[in-house]
PDB file of C-alpha atoms in Angstrom:
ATOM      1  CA  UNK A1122     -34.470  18.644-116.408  1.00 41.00           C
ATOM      2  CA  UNK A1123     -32.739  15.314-116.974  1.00 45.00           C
ATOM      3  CA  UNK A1124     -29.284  15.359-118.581  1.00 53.00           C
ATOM      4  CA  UNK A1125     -30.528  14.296-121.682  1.00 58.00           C
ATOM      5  CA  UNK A1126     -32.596  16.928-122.287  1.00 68.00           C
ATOM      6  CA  UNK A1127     -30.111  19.495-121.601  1.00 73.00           C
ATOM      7  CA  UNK A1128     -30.256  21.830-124.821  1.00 88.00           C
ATOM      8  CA  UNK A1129     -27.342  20.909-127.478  1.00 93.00           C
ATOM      9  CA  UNK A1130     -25.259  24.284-127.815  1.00 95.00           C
ATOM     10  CA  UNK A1131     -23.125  22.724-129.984  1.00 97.00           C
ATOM     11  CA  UNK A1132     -21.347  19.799-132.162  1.00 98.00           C
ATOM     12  CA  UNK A1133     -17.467  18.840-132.756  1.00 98.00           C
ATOM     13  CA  UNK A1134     -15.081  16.209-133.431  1.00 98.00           C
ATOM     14  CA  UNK A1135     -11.845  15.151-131.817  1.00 98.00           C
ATOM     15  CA  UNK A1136      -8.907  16.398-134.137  1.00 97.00           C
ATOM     16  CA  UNK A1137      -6.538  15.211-131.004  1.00 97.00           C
ATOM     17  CA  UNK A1138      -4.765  11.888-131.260  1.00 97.00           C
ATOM     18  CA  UNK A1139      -6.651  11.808-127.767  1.00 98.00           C
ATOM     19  CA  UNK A1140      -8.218  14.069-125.323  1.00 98.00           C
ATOM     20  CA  UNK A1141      -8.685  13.935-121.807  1.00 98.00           C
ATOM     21  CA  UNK A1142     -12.411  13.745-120.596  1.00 98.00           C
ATOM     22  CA  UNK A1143     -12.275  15.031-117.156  1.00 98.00           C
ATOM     23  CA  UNK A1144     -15.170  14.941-114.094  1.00 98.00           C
ATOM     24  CA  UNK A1145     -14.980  18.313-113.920  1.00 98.00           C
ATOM     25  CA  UNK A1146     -13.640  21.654-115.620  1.00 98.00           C
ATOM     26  CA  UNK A1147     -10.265  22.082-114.562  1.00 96.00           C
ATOM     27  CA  UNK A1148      -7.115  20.555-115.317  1.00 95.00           C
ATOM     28  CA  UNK A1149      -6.706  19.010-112.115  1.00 96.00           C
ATOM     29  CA  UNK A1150     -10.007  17.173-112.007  1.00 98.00           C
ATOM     30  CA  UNK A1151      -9.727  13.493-112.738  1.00 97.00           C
ATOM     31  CA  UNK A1152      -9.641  11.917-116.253  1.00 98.00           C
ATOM     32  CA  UNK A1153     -13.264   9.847-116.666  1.00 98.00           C
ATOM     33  CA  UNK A1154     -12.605   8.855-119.970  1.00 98.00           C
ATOM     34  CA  UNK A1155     -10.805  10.043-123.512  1.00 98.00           C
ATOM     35  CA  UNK A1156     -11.671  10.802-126.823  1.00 98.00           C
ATOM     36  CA  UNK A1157      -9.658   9.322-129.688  1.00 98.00           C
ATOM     37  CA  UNK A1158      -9.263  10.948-133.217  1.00 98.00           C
ATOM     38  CA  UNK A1159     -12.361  11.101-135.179  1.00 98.00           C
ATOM     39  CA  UNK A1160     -15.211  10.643-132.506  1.00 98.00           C
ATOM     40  CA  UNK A1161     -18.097  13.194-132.581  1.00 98.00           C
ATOM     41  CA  UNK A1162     -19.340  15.102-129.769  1.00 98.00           C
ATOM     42  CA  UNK A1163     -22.131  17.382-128.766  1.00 98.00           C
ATOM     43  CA  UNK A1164     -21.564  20.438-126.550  1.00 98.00           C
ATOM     44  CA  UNK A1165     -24.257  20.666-123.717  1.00 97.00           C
ATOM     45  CA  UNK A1166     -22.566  23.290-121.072  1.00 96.00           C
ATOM     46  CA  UNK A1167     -20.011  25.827-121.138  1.00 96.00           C
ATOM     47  CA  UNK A1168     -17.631  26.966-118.638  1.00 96.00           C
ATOM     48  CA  UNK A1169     -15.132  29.758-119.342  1.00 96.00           C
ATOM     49  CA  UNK A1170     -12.860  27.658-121.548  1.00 97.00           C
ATOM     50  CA  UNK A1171     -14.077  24.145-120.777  1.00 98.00           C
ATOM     51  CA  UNK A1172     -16.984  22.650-122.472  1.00 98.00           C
ATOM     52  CA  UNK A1173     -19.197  19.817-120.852  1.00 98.00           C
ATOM     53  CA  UNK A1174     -20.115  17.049-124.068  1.00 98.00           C
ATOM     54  CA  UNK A1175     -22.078  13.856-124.833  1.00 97.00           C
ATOM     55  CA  UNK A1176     -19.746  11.791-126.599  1.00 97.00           C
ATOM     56  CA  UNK A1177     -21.955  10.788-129.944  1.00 97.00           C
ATOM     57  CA  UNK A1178     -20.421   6.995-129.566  1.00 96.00           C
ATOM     58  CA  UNK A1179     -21.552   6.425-125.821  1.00 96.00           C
ATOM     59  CA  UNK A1180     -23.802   8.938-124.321  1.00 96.00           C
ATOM     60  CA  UNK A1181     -21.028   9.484-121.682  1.00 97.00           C
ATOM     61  CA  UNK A1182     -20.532  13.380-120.471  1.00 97.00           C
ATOM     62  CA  UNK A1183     -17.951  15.142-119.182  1.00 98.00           C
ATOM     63  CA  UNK A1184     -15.476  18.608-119.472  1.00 98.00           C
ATOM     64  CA  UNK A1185     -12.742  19.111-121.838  1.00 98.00           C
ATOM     65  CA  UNK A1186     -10.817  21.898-122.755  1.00 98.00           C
ATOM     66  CA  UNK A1187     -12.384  23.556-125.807  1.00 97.00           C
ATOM     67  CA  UNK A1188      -8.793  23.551-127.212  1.00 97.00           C
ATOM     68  CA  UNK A1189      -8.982  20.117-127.802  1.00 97.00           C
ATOM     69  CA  UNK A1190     -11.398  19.674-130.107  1.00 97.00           C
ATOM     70  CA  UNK A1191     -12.641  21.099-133.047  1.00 97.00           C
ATOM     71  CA  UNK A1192     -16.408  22.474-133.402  1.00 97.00           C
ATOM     72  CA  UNK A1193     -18.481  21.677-136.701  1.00 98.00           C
ATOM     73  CA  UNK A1194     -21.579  23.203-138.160  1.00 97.00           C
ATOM     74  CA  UNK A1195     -24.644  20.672-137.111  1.00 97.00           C
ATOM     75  CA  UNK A1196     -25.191  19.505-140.992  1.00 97.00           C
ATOM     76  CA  UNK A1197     -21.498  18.353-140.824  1.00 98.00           C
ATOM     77  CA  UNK A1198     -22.062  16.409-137.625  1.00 98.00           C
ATOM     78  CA  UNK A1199     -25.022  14.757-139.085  1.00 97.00           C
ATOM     79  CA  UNK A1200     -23.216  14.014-142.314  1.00 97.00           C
ATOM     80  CA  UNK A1201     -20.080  12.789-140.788  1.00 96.00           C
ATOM     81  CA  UNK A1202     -22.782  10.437-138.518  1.00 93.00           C
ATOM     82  CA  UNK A1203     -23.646   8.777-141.471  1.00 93.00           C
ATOM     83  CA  UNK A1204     -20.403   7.664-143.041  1.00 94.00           C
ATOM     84  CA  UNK A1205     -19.054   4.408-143.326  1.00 90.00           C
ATOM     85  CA  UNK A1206     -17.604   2.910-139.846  1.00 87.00           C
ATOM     86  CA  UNK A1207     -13.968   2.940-140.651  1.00 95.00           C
ATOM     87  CA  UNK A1208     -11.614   2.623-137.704  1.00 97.00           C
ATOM     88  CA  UNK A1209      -7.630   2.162-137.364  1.00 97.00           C
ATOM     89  CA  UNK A1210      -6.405  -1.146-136.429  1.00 96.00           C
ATOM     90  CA  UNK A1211      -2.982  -0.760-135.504  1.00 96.00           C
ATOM     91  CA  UNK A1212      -1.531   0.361-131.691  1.00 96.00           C
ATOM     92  CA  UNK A1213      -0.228   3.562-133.169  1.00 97.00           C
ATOM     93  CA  UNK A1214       0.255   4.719-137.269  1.00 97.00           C
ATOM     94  CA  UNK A1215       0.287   8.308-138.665  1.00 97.00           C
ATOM     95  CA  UNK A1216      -2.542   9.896-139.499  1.00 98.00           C
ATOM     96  CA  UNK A1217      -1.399  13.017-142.144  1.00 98.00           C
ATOM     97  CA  UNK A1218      -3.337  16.558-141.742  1.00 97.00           C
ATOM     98  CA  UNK A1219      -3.099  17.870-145.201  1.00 97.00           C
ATOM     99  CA  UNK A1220      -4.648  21.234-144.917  1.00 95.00           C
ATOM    100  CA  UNK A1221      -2.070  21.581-141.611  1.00 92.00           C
ATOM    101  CA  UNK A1222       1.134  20.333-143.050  1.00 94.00           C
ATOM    102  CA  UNK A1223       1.272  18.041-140.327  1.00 94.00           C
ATOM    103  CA  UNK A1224       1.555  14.848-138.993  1.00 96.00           C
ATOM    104  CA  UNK A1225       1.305  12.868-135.975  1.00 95.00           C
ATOM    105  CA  UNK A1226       0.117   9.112-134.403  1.00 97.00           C
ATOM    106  CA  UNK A1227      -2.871   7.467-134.465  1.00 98.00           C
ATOM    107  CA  UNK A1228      -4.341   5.277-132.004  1.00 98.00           C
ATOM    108  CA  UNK A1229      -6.026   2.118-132.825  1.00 98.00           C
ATOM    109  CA  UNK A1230      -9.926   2.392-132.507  1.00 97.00           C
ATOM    110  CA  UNK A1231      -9.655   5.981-133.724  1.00 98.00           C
ATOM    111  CA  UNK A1232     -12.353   6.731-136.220  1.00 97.00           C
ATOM    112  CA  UNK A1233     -11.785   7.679-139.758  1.00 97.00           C
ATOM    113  CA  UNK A1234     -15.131   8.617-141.363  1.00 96.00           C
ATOM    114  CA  UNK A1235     -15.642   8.251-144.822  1.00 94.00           C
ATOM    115  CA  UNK A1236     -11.969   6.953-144.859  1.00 96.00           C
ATOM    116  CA  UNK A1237     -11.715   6.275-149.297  1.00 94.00           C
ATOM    117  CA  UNK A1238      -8.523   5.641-151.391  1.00 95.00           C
ATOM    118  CA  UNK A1239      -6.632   6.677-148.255  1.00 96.00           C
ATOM    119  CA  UNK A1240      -8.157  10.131-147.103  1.00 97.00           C
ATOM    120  CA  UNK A1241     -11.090  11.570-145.362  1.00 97.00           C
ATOM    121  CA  UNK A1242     -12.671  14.840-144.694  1.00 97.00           C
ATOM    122  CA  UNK A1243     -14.127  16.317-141.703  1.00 97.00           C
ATOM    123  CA  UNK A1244     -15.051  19.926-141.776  1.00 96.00           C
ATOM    124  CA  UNK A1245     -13.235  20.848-144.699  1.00 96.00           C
ATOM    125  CA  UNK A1246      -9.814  19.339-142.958  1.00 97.00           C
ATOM    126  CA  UNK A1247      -8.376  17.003-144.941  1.00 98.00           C
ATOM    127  CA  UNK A1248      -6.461  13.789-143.625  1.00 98.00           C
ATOM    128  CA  UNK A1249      -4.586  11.086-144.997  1.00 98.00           C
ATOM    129  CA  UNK A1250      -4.050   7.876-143.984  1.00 97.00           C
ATOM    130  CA  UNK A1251      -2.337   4.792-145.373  1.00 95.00           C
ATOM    131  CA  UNK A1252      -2.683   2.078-142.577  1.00 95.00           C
ATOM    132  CA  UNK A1253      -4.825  -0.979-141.943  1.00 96.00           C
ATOM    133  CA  UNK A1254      -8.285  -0.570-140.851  1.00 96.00           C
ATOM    134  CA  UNK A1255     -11.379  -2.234-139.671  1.00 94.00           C
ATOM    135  CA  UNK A1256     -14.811  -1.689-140.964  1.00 91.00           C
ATOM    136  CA  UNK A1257     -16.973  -3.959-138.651  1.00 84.00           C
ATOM    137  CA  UNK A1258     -20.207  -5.877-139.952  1.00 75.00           C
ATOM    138  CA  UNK A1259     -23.138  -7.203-138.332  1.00 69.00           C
ATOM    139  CA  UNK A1260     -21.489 -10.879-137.855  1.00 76.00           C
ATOM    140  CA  UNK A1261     -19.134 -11.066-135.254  1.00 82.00           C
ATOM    141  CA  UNK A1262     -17.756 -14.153-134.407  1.00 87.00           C
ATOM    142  CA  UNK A1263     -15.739 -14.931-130.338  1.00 92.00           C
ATOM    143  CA  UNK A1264     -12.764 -15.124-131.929  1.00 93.00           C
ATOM    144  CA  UNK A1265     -12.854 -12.025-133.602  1.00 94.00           C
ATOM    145  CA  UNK A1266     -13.068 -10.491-130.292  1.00 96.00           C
ATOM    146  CA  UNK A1267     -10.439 -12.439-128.151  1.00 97.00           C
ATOM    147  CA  UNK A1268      -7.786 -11.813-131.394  1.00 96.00           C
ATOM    148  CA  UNK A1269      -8.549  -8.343-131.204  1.00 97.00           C
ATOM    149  CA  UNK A1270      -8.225  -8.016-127.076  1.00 98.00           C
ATOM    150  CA  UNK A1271      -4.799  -9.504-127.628  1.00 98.00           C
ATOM    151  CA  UNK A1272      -3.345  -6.733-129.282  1.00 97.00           C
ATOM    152  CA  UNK A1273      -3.701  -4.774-125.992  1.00 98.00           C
ATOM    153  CA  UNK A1274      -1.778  -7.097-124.138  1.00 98.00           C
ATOM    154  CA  UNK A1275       1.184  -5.298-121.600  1.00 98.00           C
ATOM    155  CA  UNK A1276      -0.746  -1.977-122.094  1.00 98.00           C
ATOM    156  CA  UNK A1277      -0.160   0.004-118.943  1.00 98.00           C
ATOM    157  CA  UNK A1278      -3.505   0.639-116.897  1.00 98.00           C
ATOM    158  CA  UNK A1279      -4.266   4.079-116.871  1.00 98.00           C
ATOM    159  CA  UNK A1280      -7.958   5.382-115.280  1.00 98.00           C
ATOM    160  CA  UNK A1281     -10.317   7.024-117.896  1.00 98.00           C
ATOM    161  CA  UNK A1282      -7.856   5.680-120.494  1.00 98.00           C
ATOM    162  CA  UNK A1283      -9.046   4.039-123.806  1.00 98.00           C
ATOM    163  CA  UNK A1284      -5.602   3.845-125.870  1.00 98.00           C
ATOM    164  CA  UNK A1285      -2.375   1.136-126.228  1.00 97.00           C
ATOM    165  CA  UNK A1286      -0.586   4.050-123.953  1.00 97.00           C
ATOM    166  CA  UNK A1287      -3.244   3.500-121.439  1.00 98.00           C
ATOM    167  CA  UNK A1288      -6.530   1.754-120.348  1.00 98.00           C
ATOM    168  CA  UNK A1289      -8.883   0.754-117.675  1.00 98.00           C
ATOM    169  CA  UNK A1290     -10.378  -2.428-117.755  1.00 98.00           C
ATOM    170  CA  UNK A1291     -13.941  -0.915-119.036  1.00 98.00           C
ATOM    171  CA  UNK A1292     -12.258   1.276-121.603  1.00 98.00           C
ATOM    172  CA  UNK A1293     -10.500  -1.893-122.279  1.00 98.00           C
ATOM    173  CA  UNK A1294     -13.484  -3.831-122.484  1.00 98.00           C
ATOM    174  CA  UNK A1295     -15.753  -0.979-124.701  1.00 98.00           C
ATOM    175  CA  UNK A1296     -12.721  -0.519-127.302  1.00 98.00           C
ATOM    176  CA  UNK A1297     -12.419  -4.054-128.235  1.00 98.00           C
ATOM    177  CA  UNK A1298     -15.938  -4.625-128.672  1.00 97.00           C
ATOM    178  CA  UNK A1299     -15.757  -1.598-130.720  1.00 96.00           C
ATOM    179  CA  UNK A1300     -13.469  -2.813-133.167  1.00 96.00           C
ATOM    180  CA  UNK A1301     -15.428  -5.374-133.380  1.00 94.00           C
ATOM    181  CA  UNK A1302     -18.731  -3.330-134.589  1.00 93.00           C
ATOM    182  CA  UNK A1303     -20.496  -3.060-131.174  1.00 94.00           C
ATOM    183  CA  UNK A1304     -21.045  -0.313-128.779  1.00 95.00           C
ATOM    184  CA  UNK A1305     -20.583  -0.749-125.077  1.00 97.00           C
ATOM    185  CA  UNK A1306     -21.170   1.953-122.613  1.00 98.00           C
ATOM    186  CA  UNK A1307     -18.372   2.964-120.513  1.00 98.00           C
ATOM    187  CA  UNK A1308     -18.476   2.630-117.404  1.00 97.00           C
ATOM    188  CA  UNK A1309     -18.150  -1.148-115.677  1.00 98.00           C
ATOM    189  CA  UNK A1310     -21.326  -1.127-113.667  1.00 96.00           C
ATOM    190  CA  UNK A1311     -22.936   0.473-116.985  1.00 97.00           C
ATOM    191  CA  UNK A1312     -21.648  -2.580-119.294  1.00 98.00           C
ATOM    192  CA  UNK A1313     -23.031  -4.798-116.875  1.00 97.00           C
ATOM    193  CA  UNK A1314     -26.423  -3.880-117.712  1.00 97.00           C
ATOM    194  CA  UNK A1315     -25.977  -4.998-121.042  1.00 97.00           C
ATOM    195  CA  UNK A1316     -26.815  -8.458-122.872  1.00 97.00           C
ATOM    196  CA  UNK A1317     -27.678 -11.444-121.406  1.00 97.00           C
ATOM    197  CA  UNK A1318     -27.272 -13.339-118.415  1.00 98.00           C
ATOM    198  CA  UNK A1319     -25.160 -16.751-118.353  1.00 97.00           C
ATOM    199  CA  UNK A1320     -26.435 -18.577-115.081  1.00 94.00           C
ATOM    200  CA  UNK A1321     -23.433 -20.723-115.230  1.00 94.00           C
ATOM    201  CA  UNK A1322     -19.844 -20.671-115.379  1.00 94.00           C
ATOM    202  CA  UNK A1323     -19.769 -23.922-117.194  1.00 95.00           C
ATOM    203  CA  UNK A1324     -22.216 -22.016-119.543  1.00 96.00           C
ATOM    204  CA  UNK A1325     -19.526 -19.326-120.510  1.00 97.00           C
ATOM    205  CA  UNK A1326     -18.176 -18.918-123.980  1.00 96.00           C
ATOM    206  CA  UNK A1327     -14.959 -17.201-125.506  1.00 97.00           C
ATOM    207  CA  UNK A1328     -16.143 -13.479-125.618  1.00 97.00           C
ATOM    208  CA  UNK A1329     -18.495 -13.198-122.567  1.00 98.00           C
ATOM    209  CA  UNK A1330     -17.527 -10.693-120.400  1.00 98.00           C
ATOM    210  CA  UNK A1331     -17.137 -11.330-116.842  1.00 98.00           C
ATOM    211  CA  UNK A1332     -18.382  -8.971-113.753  1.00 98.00           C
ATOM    212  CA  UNK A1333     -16.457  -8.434-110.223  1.00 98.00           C
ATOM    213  CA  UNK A1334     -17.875  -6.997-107.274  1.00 96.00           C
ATOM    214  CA  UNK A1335     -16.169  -5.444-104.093  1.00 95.00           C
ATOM    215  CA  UNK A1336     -16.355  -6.327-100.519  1.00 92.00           C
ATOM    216  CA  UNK A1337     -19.564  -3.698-100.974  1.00 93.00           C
ATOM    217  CA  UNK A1338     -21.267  -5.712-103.699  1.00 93.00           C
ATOM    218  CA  UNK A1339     -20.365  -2.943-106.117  1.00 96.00           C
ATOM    219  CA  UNK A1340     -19.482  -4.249-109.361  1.00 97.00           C
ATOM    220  CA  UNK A1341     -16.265  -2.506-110.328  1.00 97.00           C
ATOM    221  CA  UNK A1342     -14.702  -4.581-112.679  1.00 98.00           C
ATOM    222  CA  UNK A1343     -14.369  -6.308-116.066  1.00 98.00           C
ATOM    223  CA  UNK A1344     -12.962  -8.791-118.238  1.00 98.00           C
ATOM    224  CA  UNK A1345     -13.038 -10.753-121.405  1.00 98.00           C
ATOM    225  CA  UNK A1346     -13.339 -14.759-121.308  1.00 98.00           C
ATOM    226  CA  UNK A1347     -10.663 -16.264-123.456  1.00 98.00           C
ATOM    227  CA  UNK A1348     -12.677 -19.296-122.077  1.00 97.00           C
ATOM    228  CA  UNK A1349     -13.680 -21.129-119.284  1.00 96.00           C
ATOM    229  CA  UNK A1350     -10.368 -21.395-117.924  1.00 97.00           C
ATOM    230  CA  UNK A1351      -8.943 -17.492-119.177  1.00 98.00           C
ATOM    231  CA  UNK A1352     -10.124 -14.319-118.989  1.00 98.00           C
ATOM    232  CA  UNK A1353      -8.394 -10.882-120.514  1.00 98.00           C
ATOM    233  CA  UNK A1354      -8.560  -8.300-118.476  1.00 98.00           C
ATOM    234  CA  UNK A1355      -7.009  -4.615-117.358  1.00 98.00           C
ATOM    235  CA  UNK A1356      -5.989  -4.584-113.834  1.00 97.00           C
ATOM    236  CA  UNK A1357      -2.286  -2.702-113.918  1.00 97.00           C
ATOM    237  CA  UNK A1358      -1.900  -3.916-117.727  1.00 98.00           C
ATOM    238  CA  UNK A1359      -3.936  -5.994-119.644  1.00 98.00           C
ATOM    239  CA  UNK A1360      -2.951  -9.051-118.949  1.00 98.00           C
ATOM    240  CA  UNK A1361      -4.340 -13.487-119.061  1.00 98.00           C
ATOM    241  CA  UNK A1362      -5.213 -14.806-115.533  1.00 98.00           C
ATOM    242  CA  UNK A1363      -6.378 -18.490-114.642  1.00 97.00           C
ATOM    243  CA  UNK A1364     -10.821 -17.732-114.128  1.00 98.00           C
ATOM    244  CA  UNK A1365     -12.852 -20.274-112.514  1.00 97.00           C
ATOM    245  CA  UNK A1366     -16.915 -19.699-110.725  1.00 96.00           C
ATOM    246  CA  UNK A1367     -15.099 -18.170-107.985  1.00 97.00           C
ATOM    247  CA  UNK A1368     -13.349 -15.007-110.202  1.00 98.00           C
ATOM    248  CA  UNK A1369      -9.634 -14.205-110.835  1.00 98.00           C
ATOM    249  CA  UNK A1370      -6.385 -16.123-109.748  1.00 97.00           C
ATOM    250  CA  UNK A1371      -3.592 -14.712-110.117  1.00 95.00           C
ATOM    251  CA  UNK A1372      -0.761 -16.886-110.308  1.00 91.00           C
ATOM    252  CA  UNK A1373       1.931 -14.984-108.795  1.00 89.00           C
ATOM    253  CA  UNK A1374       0.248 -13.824-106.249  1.00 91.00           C
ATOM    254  CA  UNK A1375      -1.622 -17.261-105.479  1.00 93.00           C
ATOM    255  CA  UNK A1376      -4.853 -15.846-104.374  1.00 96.00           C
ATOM    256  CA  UNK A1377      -7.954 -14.690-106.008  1.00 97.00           C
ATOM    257  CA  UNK A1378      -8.140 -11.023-106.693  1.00 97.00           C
ATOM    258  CA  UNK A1379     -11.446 -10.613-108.302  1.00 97.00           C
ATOM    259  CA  UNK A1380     -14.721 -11.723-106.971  1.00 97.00           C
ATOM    260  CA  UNK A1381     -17.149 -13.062-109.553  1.00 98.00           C
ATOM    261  CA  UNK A1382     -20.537 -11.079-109.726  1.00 97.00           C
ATOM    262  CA  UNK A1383     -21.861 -12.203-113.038  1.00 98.00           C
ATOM    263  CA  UNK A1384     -21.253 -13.037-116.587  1.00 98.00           C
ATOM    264  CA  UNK A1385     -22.927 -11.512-119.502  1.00 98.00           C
ATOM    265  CA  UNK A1386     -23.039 -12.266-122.875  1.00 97.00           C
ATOM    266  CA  UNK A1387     -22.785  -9.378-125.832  1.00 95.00           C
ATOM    267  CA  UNK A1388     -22.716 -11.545-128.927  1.00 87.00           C
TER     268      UNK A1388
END
């Protein structure tokens, strides 16, 4: 059976300000990837406590602890699917639980469904929020995305991470272009199946994102061109390096540490 006809035995959200995605069930398995506050999820395995889900945003699987999230009936999943596309767009804010008497932060990119005159409700839970958000549209312009990739700038990399606190450079890479109303997939070598090819360098544009390959012609990671000269990219923070046809330079170092594979373009 392929994995994406496994049978759904169940739906929830993410009620976390973020939650470890992990290869495998156990606390000690690596962290693949994270859910942020307000993303849906169905549950296609269980394991004693863990539960093995298809994040609703990207297809991508993986075990969390079924502490960490809370599960839904499937008519709320469906409803909550077909809310407006709010999302937070500061680093961190608080996000209120009413029916809990409790607060605590909110990262930016977290989803607030149905977000109106401040609060939203998600199975019956009610939360408030009174920050700045984002509710993309269907025109995006470059500049929208390279202003939005600045505000991770200096965030520590982090493997499997997708917040300010913590990012790799395809997380990175997926959560700007999902402020910016467009879905990525997660992984690197996934994203680089996506849009279309720019045969040349001097073709590039602010917004394209930018491919490296390993001494193994893997591709295994990412960036965003500021333009031809700059690219935005995770690799120990997110941080500006000099780009050229031949990949990264990094000036302190005074070599290139990033082979160009290929560029792509999204928008």
């Amino acid at each position: 059976m392929n994995q994406n006809e496994l049978p759904v035995l169940g739906f929830g959200y993410c009620h976390l300000s973020a939650a470890p995605l992990r290869a495998e069930p156990g606390e000690r398995s690596e962290m693949i990837s994270q859910l942020l506050f307000g993303e849906t999820l169905m549950v296609i395995e269980k394991h004693h406590s863990w539960r093995r889900i298809r994040c609703t945003f990207d297809n991508y699987e993986g075990w969390i602890d079924k502490k960490q999230f809370d599960e839904i009936a499937e008519a709320e999943f469906m409803r909550v699917a077909h809310l407006p596309n709010v999302m937070s767009n500061e680093l961190v804010q608080i996000l209120f639980d009413l029916n809990g008497n409790r607060m605590f932060p909110l990262l930016i990119g977290s989803s607030l469904p149905g977000l109106a005159e401040q609060q939203l409700t998600i199975a019956g839970n009610v939360y408030s929020y009174e920050g700045s958000v984002v509710c993309p549209t269907n025109r995006i312009f470059p500049q929208q995305v390279i202003d939005t990739a600045h505000l991770y700038l200096h965030a520590p990399y982090l493997w499997g991470g997708r917040n300010p606190f913590g990012i790799d450079c395809s997380g990175f890479v997926q959560m700007v272009y999902k402020l910016c109303g467009i879905a990525l997939m997660r992984d690197t070598n996934q994203q680089a199946t996506q849009g279309e090819v720019v045969n040349l360098h001097s073709e590039s544009r602010p917004g394209d994102l930018a491919f490296f390959d390993n001494d193994e012609e893997q591709i295994t990671h990412v960036g965003i061109l500021i333009d031809q000269n700059n690219i935005i990219h995770a690799s120990g923070l997110v941080k500006i390096n000099q780009f050229d046809h031949f990949g990264i330079f990094e000036q302190l170092q005074k070599k290139y540490t990033h082979k160009l594979r290929i560029i792509k373009r999204i928008l």
